[in-house]
C-alpha atoms as an extended CHARMM CRD file, in Angstrom:
* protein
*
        83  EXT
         1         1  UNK       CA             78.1670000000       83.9510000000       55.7100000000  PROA      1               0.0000000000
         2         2  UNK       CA             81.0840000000       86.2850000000       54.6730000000  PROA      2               0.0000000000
         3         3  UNK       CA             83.1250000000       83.9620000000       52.8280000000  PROA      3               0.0000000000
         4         4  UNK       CA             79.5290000000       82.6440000000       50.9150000000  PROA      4               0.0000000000
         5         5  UNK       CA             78.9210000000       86.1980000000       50.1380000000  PROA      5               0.0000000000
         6         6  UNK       CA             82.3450000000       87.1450000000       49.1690000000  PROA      6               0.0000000000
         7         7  UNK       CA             82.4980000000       83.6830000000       46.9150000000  PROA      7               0.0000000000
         8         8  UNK       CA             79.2610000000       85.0030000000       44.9910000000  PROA      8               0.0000000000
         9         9  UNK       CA             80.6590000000       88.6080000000       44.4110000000  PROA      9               0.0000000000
        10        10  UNK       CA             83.9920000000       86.7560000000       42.3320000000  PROA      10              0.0000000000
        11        11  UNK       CA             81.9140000000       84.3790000000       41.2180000000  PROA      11              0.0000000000
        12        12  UNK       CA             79.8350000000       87.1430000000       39.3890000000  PROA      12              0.0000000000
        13        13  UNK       CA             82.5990000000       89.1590000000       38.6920000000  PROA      13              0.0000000000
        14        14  UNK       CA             84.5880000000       86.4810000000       36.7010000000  PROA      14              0.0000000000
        15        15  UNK       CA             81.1880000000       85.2570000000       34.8300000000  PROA      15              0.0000000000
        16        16  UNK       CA             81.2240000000       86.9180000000       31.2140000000  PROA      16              0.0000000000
        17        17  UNK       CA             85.5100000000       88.0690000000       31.4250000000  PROA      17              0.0000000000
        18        18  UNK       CA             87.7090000000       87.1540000000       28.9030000000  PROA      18              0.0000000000
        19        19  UNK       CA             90.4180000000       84.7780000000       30.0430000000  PROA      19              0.0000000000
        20        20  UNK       CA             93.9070000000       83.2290000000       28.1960000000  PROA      20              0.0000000000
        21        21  UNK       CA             94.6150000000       79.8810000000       28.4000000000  PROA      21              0.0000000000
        22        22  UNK       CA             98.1000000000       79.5300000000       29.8630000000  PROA      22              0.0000000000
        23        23  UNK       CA             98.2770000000       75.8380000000       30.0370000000  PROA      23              0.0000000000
        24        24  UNK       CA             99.4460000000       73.2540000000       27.1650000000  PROA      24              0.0000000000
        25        25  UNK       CA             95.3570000000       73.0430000000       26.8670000000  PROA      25              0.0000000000
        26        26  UNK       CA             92.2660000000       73.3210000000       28.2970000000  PROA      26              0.0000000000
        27        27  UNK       CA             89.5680000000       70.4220000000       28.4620000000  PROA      27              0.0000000000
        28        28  UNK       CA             87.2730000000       68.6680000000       30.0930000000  PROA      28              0.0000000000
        29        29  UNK       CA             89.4620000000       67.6150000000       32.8720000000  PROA      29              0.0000000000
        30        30  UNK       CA             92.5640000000       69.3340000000       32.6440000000  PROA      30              0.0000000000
        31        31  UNK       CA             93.8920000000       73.0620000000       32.2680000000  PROA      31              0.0000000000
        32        32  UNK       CA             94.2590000000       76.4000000000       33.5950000000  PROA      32              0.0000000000
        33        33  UNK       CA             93.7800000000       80.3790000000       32.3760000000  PROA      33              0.0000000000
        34        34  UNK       CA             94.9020000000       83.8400000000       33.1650000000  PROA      34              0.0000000000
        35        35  UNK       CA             92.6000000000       86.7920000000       33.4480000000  PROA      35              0.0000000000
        36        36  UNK       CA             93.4810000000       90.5930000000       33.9890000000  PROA      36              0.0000000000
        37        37  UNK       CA             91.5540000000       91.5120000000       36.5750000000  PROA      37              0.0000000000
        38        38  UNK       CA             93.5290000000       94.8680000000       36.7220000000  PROA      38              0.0000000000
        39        39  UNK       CA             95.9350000000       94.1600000000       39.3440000000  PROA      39              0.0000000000
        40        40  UNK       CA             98.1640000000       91.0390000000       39.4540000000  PROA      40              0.0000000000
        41        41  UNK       CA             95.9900000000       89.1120000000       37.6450000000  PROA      41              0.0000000000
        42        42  UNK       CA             94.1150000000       85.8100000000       38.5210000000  PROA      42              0.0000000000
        43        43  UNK       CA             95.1840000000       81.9900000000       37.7000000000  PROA      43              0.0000000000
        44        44  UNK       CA             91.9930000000       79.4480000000       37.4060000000  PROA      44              0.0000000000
        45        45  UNK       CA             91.7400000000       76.3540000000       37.1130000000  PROA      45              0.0000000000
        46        46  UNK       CA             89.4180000000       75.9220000000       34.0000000000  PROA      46              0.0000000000
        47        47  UNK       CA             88.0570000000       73.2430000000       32.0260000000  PROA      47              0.0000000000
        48        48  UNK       CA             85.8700000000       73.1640000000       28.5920000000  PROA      48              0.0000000000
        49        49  UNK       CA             82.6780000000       71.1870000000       27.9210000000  PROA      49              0.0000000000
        50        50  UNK       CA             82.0100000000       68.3110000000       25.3460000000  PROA      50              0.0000000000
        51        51  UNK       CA             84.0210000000       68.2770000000       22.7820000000  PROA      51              0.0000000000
        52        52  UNK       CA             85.5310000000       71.6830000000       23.1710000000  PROA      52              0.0000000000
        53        53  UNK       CA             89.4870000000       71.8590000000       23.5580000000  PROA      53              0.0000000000
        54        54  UNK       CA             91.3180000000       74.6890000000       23.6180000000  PROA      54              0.0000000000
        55        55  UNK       CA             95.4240000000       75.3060000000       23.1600000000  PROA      55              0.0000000000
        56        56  UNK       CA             97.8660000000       77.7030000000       24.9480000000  PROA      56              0.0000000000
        57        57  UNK       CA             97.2220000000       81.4100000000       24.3840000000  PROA      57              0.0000000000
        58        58  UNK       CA             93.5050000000       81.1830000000       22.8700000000  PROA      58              0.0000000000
        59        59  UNK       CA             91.2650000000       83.0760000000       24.4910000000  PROA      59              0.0000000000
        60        60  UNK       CA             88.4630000000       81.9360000000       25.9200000000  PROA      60              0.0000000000
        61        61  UNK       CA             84.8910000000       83.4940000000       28.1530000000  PROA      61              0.0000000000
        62        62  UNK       CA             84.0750000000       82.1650000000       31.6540000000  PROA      62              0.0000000000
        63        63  UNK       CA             80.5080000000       81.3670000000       31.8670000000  PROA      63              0.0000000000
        64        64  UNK       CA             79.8740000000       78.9660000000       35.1080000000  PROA      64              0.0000000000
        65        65  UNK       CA             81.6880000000       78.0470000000       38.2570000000  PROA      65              0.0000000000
        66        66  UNK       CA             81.3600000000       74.8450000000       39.2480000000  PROA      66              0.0000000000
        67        67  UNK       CA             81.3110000000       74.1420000000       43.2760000000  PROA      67              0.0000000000
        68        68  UNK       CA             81.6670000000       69.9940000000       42.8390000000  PROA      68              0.0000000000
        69        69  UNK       CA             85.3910000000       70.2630000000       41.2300000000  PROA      69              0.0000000000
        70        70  UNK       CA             86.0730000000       74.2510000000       42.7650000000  PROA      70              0.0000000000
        71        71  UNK       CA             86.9450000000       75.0740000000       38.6400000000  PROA      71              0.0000000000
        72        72  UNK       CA             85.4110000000       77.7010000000       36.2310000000  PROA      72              0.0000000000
        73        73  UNK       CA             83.7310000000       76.4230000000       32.9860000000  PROA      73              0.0000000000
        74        74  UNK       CA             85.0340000000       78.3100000000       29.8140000000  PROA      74              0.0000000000
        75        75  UNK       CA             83.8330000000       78.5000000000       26.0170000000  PROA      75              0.0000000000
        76        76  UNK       CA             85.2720000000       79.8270000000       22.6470000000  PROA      76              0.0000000000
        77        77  UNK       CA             85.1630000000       83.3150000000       22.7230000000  PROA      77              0.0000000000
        78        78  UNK       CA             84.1010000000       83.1510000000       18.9380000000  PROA      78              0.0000000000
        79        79  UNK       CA             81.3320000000       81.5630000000       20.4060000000  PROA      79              0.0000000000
        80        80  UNK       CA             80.1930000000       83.6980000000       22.9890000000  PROA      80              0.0000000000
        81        81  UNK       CA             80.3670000000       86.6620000000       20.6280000000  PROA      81              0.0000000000
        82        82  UNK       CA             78.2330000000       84.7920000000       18.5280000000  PROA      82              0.0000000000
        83        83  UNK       CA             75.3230000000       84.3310000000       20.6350000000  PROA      83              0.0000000000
């Protein structure tokens, strides 16, 4: 019970923050960002959806954590700004 409430806190934490992709690229099954999370910082692994591929450096919004692969969705941030 602690570690499923403790996994829903960062999971709802993370959901919405701006992350950098710090990987060659980030797709649908390969790639990994960075987000300032005011301390040290966090490393995810990340991955896009569809089409969507995005290069070292862009940044990009986390909006779902997937449990089957233990990996954070992400989507342009142009996008997300958009909506």
């Amino acid at each position: 019970k602690l570690f499923a409430d403790a996994n829903r806190s960062t999971t709802t934490k993370l959901v919405g923050k701006i992350a950098t992709v710090r990987t060659s690229s980030v797709s649908t099954d390969f790639g990994e960002v960075s987000v300032d999370d005011g301390g040290a910082g966090l490393i995810l692994k990340a991955r896009s959806v569809g089409d969507d591929r995005f290069v070292r450096g862009e940044r990009v919004v986390i909006f779902e954590k997937s449990s089957s692969d233990d990996t954070w969705r992400v989507m342009s941030e142009k996008e997300y700004v958009g909506r």
